[in-house]
C-alpha atoms as one frame of an Amber mdcrd trajectory, in Angstrom:
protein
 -27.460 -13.686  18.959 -24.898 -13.277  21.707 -22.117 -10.786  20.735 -19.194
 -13.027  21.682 -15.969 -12.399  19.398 -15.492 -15.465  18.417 -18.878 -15.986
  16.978 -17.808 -15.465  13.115 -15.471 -18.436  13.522 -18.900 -20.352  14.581
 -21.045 -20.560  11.214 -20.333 -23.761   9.774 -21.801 -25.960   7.902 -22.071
 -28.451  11.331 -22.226 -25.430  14.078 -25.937 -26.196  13.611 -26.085 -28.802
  16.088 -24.402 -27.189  19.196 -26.307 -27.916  22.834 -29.863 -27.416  20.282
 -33.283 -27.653  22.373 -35.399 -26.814  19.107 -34.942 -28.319  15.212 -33.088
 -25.310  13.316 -32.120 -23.235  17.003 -28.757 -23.220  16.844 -28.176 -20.403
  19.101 -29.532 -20.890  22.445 -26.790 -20.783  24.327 -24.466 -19.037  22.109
 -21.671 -19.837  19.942 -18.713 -22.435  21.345 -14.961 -20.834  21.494 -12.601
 -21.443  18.768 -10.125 -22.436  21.203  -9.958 -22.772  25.082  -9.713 -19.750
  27.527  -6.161 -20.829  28.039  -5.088 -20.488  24.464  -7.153 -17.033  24.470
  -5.117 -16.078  27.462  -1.578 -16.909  25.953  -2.683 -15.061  22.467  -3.720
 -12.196  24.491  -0.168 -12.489  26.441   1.420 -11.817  23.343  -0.392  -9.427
  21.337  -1.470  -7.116  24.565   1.851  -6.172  25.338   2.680  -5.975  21.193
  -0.558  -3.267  21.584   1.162  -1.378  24.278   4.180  -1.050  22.903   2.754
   0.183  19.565   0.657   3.149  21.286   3.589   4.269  23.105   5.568   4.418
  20.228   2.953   6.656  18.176   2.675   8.655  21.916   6.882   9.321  21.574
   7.256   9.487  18.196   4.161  11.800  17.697   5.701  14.342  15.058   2.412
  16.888  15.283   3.097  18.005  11.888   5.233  18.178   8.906   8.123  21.238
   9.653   7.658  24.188   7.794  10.442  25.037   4.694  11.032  27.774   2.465
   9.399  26.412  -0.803  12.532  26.002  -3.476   9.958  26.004  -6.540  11.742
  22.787  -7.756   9.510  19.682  -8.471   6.303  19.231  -6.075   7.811  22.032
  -3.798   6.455  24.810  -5.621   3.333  26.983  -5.148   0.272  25.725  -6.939
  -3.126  27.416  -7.926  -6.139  26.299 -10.032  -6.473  27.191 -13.242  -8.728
  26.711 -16.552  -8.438  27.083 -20.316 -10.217  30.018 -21.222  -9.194  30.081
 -25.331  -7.113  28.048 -27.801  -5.897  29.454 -30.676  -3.479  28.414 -33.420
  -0.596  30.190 -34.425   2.707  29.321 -36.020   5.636  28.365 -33.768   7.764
  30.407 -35.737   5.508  33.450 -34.710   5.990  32.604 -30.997   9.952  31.591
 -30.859   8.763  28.444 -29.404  11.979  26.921 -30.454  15.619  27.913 -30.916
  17.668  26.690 -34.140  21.238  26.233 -32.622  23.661  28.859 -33.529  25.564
  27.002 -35.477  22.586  25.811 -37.905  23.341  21.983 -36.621  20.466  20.044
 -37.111  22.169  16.182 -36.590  20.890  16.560 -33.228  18.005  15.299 -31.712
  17.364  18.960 -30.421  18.314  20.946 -33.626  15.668  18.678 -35.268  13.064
  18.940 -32.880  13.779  22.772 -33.107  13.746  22.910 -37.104  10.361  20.595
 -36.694   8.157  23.207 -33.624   9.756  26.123 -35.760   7.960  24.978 -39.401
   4.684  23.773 -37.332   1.480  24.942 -36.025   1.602  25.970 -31.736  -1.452
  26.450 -29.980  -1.426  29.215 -27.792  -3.586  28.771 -25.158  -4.786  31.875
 -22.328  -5.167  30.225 -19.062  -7.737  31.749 -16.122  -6.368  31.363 -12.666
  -9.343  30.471 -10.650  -7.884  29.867  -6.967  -5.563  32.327  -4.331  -4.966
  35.574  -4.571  -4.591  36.411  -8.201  -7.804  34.137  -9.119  -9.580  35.774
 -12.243  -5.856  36.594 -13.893  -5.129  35.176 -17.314  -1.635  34.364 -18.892
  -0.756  32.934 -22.250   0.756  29.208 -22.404   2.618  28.368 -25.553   1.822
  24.471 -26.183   4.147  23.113 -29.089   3.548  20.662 -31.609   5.308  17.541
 -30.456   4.406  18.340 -26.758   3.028  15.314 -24.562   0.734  17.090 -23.162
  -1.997  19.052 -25.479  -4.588  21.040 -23.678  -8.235  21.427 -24.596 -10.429
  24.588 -24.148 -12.571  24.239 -20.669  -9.803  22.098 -19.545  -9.056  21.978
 -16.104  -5.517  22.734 -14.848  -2.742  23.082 -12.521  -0.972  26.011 -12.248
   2.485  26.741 -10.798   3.065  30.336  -9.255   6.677  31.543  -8.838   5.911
  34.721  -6.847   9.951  35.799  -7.324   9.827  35.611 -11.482   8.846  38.820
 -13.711   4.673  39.244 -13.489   4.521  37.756 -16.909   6.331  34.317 -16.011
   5.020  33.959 -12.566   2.126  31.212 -13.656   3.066  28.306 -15.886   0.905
  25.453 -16.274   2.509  22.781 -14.714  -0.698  19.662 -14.879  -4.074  18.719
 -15.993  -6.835  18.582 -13.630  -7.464  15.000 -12.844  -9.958  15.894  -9.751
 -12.912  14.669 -11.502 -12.118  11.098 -13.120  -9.861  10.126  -9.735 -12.898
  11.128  -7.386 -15.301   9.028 -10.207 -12.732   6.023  -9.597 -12.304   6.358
  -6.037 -16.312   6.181  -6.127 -17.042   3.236  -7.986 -14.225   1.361  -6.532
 -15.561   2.085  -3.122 -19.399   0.879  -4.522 -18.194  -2.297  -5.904 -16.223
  -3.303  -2.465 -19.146  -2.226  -0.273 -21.516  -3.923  -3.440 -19.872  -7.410
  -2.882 -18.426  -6.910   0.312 -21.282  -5.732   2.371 -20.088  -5.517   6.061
 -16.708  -6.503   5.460 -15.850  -4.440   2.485 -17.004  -1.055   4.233 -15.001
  -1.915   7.324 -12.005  -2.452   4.678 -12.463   0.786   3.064 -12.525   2.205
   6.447  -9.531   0.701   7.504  -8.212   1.848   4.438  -8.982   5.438   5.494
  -7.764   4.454   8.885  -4.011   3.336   7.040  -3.540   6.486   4.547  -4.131
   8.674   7.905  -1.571   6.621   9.676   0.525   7.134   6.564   0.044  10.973
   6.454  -0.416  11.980   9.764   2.474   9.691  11.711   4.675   8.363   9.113
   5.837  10.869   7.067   5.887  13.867   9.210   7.942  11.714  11.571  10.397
  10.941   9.374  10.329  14.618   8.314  11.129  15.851  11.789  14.249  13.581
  11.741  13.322  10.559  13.837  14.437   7.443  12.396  12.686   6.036   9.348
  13.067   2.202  10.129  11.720   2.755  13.861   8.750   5.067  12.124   7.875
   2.358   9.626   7.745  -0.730  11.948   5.731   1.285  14.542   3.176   2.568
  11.505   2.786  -0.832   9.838   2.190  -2.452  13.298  -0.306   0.325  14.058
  -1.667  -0.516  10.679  -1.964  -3.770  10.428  -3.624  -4.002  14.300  -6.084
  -1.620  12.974  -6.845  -3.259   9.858  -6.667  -6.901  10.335  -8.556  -6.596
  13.414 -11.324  -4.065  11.825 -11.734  -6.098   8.764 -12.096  -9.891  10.911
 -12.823  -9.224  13.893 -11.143  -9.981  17.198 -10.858 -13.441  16.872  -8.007
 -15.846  17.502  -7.929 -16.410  14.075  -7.128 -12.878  13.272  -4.531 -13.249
  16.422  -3.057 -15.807  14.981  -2.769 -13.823  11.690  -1.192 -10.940  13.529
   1.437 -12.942  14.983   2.340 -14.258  11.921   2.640 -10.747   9.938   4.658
  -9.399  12.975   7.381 -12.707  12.599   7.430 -12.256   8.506   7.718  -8.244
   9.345  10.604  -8.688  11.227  12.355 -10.914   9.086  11.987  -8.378   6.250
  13.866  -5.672   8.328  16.619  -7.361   9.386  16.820  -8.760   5.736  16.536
  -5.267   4.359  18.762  -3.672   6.614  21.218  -6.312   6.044  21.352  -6.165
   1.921  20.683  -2.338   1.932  23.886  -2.060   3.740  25.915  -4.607   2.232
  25.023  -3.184  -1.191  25.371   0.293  -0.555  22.066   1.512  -1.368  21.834
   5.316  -0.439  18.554   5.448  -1.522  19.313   8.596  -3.364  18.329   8.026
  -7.031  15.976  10.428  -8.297  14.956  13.660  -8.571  12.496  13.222  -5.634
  14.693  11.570  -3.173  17.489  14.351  -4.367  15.411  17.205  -3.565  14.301
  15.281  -0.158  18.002  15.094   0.608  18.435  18.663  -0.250  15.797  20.247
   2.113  16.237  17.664   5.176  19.642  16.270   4.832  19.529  14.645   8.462
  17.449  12.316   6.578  18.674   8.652   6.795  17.886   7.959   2.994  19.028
   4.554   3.465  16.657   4.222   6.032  13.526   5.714   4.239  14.358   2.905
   1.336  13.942   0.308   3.977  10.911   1.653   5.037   9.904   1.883   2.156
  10.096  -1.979   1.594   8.393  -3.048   5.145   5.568  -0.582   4.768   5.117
  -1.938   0.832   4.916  -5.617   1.782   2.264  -5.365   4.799  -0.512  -5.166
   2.538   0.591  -8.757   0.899   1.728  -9.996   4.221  -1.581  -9.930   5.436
  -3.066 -10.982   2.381  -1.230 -14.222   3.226  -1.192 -14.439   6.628  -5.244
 -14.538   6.459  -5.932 -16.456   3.826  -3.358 -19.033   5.167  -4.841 -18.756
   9.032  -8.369 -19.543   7.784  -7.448 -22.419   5.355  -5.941 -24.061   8.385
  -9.159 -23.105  10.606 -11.562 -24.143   7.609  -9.560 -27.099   7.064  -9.795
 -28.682  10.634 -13.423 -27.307  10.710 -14.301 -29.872   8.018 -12.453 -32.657
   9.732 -11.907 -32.040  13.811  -9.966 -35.468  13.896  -6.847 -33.820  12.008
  -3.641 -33.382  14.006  -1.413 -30.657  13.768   0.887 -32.161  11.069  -2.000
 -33.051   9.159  -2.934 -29.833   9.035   0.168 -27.840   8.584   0.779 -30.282
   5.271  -2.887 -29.512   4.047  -2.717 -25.671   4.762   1.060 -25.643   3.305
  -0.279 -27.236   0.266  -2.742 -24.499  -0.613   0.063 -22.023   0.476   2.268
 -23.445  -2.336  -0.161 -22.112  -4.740  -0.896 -18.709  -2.776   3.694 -18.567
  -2.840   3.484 -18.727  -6.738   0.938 -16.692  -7.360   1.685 -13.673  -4.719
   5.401 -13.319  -5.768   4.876 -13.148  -9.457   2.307 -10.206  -8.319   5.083
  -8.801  -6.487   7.805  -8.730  -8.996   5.554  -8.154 -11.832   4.117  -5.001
  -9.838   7.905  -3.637  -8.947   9.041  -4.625 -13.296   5.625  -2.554 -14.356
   6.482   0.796 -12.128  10.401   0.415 -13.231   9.528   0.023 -17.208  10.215
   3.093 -18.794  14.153   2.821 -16.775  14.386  -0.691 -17.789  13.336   0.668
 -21.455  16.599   2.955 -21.093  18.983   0.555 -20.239  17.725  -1.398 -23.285
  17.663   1.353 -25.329  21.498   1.745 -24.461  22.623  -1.589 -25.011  23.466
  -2.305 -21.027  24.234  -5.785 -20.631  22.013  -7.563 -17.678  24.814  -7.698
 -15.250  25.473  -3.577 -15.715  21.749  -3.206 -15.419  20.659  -5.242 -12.324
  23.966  -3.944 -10.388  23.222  -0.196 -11.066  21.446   1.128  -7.906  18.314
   1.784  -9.487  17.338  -1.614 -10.811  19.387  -2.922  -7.311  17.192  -0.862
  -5.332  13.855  -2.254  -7.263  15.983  -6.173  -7.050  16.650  -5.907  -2.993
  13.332  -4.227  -2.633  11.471  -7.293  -4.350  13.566 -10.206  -3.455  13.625
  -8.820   0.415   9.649  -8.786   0.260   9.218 -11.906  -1.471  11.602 -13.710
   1.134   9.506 -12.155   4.181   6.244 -13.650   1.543   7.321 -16.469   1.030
   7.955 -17.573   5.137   4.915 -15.766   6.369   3.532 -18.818   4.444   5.000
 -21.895   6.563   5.311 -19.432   9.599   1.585 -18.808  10.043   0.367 -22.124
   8.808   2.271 -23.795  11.766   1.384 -21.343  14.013  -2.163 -21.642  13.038
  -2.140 -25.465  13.193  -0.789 -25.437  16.488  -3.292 -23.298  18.048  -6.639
 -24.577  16.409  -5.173 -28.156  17.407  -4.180 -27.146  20.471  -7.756 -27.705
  22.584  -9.877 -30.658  21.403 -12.844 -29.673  23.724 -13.203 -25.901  22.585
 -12.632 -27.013  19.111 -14.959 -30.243  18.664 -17.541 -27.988  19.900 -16.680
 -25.148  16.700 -16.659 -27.967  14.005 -20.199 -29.080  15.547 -19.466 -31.803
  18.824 -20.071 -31.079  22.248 -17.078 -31.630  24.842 -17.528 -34.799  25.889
 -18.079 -33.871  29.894 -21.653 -32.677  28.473 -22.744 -35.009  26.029 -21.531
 -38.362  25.039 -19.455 -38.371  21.965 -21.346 -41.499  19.740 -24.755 -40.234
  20.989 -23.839 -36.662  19.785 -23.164 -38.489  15.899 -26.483 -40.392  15.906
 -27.891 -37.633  16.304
């Protein structure tokens, strides 16, 4: 079979019958283009320079590293080690001071109970093995209280933090579990199951999921770390990223093209959207711990400008979700009837995007409500009314962040399908011969359907 890029688009139901010498030989003389060499030509006009401009902007913007920083021990910047429960024994909390009765005997308070409550009940006390760096094969005793979320188990894998500056005593404290085992199982049979029902295409996904987290790691966020500018970062790394992946994953084809061009327009619309509500609102993008301690050891930071980033580099993965499915409804749909004009098509393939609209925002905002439930659960638990809730930045960071993205959604939709119907209805010769008819300068047209 000839290699030519356009040969997925080719394997039709009718594709059978191109220029055949033989029943069954449908490939003699290779697959017909999707569209004519013009239309390849103007695609390529586009999306070459688009290609350029990308590389040179991962060339300039190169950061060759994340800068070094005196670790503050705070959060995730503190020193970490392996560790493993050695021995668990019981003991009363009492025994251990595990908890302090306030002074004044007050036990109203949430604390002074809890206090009274780890004081009358059983602790474990737990000796920890360091089994990583310099101090591996050194033990210390972790005092695990009643009520504590998180109970540890002897054998149990776990994270250590190591303060080197704190007496010997307190310079380890277990700080997480040791999840390397059951995320590695995941990541495994997630990875079988695409490549199980994916074959080709789902190990060239997982690659160019590989291909995206290095992006991420490697470009992104050491960029933004050296103080370049967040919002130029993010649209270079999602355009980098979604090059890579759309091509990787379906092949240079002017369908994919087509589904390029669309992401890029619905991309752009969601940064000058962003940009626009981020400022108006006055979103500093400063609400958390994390983003606090990220202020604190690289104020030059524009955290305004990570947010936004933030919110382009979160809705590529939709966008092309979209962009594709919508780009080959159009191509299928004038596949199974060639005679279709473009407005025939774009009402067809806007039809079944109407359905893909519904369905992809609710994902969206039902995605962005899940990872913001235990802060919506606190403005509940206080009473807030709905206008003091969706106005405080928080839940208006989480609001502009889903609204923006469903906006840039919800036009990638019409967007591509136009652009899509446009360009498979833009050659009748290159496409009669994809949806199984010869161009009529070889073959006559009524001879071709009694055959």
């Amino acid at each position: 079979m000839t290699s030519s890029p356009s040969a997925p688009e080719l394997h039709g139901p009718e594709s059978g019958s191109t220029q055949s010498h033989a029943p069954g030989h449908t490939h003699s003389h290779g697959p017909a283009a999707p569209v004519s060499k013009h239309l390849r030509k103007v695609i390529a006009a586009v999306l070459i320079p688009f290609a350029a401009a990308v590389l040179v902007g991962l060339v300039a913007f190169w950061p060759g590293g994340a800068p070094s920083h005196e670790r503050t021990g705070v959060g995730f910047d503190r020193q970490t080690q392996q560790g493993k429960v050695v021995e668990i024994a019981r003991v009363d909390c009492a025994d251990v001071n595990a908890a302090q009765v306030p002074p004044t005997g007050d036990t109203s308070t949430p604390s002074g109970r809890e206090a009274v409550n780890e004081q009358s009940g059983l602790c474990k006390k737990a000796t920890i093995e360091v089994t990583s760096g310099k101090d591996k094969g050194r033990t210390f005793v972790e005092i695990i209280q009643p009520d504590s979320t998180r109970q540890l188990k002897d054998r149990q894998g776990v994270v250590v933090a190591y303060a080197p500056d704190a007496p010997r005593d307190l310079q380890y404290s277990v700080t997480d579990v040791d999840r390397t085992f059951p995320m590695a199982l995941l990541a495994g049979i997630f990875a079988l199951a695409v490549i199980v029902v994916g074959r080709l295409r789902g190990l060239m996904a997982l690659i160019a999921l590989v291909v995206s987290f290095a992006v991420l790691t490697l470009f992104i966020l050491p960029a933004i770390l050296q103080g370049s500018n967040p919002l130029v970062v993010a649209v270079i790394g999602a355009s980098a990223i979604m090059l890579i992946a759309l091509y990787m994953c379906h092949g240079l084809t002017a369908r994919t093209s087509v589904a390029v061009i669309g992401t890029l327009v619905s991309l752009l619309l969601i940064g000058l959207l962003g940009s626009l509500f981020i400022g108006w609102a006055s979103l500093s993008g400063n609400t958390d711990d994390n983003t606090g301690l990220i202020h604190g050891l690289f104020p030059d930071i524009d955290m305004s400008g990570l947010l936004l980033a933030g919110v382009i580099i979160g809705s590529l993965g939709v966008l092309d979700d979209v962009t594709v499915t919508q780009t080959s409804a159009v191509w299928e749909l004038h596949q199974a009837d060639p005679t279709m004009g473009v407005r025939r098509l774009y009402r067809a393939g806007i039809r079944i995007g109407r359905d893909h609209i519904a369905s992809v925002v609710n994902t969206l905002v039902l995605a962005y409500a899940g990872a913001a439930l235990p802060l919506l659960l606190l403005f509940s638990i206080a009473q807030s009314s709905v206008g003091t809730v969706a106005t405080s930045e928080l839940v208006a960071m989480e609001i502009v962040r889903t609204l923006v993205g469903s906006i840039g959604l919800v036009a990638s939709v019409p967007v591509t399908t136009v652009l899509a119907a446009l360009v498979v209805s833009a050659d009748r010769t290159g496409l009669g011969a994809e949806a199984g008819a010869p161009a009529p300068v070889r073959t006559g047209r009524g001879r071709r359907r009694k055959a």
